[in-house]
Coordinates of C-alpha atoms in Angstrom, one line a residue:
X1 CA 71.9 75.6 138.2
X2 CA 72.1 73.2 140.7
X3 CA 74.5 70.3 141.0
X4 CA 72.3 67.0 141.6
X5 CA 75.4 64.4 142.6
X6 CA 75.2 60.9 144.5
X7 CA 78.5 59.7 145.9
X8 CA 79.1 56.1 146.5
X9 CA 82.3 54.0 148.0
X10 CA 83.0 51.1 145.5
X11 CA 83.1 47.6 146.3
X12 CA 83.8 46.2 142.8
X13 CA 85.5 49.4 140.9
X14 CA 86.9 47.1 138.2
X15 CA 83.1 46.1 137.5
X16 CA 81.8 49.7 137.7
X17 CA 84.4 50.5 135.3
X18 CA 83.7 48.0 132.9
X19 CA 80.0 49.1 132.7
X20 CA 81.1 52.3 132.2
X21 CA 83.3 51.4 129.4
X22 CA 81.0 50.0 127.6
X23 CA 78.8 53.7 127.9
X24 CA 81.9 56.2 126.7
X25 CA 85.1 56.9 126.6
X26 CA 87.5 57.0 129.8
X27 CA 88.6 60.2 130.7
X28 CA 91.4 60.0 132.9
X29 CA 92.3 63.4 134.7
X30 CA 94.2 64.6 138.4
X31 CA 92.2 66.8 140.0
X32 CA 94.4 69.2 142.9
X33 CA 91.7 70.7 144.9
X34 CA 91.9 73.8 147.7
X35 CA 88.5 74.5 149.7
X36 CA 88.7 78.1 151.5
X37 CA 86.9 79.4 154.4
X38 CA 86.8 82.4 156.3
X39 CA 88.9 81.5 160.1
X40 CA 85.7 83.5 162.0
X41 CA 83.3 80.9 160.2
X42 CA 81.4 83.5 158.2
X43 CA 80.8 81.6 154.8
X44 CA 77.7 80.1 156.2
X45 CA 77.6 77.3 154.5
X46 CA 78.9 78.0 151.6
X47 CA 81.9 76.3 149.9
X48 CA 84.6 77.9 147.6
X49 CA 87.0 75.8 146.0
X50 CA 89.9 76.0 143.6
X51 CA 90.5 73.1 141.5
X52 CA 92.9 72.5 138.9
X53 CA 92.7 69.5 136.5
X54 CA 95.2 68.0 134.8
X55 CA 94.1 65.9 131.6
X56 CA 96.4 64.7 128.6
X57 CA 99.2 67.5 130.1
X58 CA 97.1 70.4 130.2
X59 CA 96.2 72.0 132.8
X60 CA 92.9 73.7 133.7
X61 CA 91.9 75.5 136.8
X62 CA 88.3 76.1 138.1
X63 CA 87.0 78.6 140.7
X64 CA 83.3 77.0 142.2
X65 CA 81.0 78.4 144.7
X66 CA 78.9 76.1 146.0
X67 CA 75.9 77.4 148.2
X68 CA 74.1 75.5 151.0
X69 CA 72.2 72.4 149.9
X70 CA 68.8 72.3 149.1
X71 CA 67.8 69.0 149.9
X72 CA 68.4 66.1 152.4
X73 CA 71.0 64.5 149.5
X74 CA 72.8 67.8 149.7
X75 CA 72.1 69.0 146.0
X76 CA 73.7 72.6 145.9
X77 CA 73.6 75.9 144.2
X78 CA 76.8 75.6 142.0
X79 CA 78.7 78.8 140.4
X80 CA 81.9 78.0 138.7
X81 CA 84.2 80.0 136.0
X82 CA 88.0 79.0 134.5
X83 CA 90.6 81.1 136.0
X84 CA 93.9 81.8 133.7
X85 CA 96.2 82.0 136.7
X86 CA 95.9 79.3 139.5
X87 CA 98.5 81.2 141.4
X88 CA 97.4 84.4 141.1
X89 CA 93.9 83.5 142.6
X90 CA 95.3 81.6 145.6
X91 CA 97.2 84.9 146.3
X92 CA 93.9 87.1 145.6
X93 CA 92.1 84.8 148.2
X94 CA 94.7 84.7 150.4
X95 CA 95.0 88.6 150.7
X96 CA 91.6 89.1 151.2
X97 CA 91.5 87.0 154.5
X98 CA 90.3 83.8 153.2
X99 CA 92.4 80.4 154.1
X100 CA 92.7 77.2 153.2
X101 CA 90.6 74.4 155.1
X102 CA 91.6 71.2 153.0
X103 CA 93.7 70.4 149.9
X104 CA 93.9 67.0 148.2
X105 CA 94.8 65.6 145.1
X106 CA 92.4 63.1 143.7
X107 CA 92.9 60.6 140.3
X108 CA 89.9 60.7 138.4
X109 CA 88.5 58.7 135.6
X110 CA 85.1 60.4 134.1
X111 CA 82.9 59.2 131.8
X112 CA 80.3 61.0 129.9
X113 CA 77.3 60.1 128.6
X114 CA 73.1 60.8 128.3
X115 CA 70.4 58.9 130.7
X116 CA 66.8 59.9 130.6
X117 CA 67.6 63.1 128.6
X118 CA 70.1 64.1 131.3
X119 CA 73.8 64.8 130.5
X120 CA 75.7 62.7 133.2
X121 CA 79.2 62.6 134.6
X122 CA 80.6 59.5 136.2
X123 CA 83.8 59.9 137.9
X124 CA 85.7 56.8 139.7
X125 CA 87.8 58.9 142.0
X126 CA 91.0 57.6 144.3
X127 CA 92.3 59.9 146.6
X128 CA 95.9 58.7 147.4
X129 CA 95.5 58.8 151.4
X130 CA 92.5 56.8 151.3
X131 CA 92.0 53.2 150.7
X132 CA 88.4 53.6 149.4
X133 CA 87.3 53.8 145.5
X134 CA 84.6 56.3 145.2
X135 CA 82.2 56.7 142.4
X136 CA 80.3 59.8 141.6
X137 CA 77.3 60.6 139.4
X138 CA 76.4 64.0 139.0
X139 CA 74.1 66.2 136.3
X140 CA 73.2 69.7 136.7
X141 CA 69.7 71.0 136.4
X142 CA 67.5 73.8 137.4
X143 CA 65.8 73.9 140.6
X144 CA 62.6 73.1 139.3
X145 CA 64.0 69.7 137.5
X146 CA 66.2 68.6 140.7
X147 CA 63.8 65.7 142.2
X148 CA 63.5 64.2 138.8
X149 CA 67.3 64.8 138.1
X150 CA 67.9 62.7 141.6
X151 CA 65.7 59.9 140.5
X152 CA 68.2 58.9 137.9

């Protein structure tokens, strides 16, 4: 599957937000995120990322591979799985020569909901060290389905 995802930077978030209030229910979530790469550059592209989310006190954590994109918008192969231990895979990682590039916390608020047959994901997303509101829209599809999946 391939994630299909547009990013923008928000110039009226409260309005965004109101739109997408009116479309589902707010999900507000704090996403702690660590990218890893090799130090002799040898992922090629490719992106590996730990992320845990915290919604409503629990706590969830995500291992994703993305591969190289597959399109000037930068739609990408996406392989994730949940991981039991959050600490235990930062060690494995670790130990087998990869390091972390970049870790960030971001404060998320997602909403769910169907367009054009599509299940979409609209997060507004502020990350504490930056004064920008981003909003991103994303749907997975297969590879066959991404042009019409970026039309959205």
């Amino acid at each position: 599957m391939i994630e299909a995802e547009l990013t923008a930077v928000l110039r009226d978030p409260e309005r965004v937000r109101a739109a997408l209030a009116a479309r589902a229910q707010v999900r507000p979530s704090r996403y702690e995120d660590t990218y890893y790469h090799r130090p002799d550059g040898g992922m090629a592209g490719h992106k590996l990322r730990v992320r845990t989310i915290t919604e409503d006190g629990t706590a969830t954590t995500i291992v994703t591979l993305k591969e190289p994109a597959v399109d000037d918008m930068g739609s990408k192969p996406e392989h994730e799985t949940t991981v039991a231990d959050a600490g235990v895979l930062h060690t494995i990682l670790m130990t087998v020569g990869l390091t972390p590039l970049i870790v960030y916390e971001k404060q998320c608020e997602s909403y769910g909901f169907q367009e054009g047959g599509r299940r979409l994901l609209a997060t507004i997303a502020r990350v504490p060290d930056l004064e920008e509101t981003f909003l991103e829209l994303e749907t997975m599809t297969p590879a066959e389905e991404l042009p019409a999946a970026m039309e959205l």
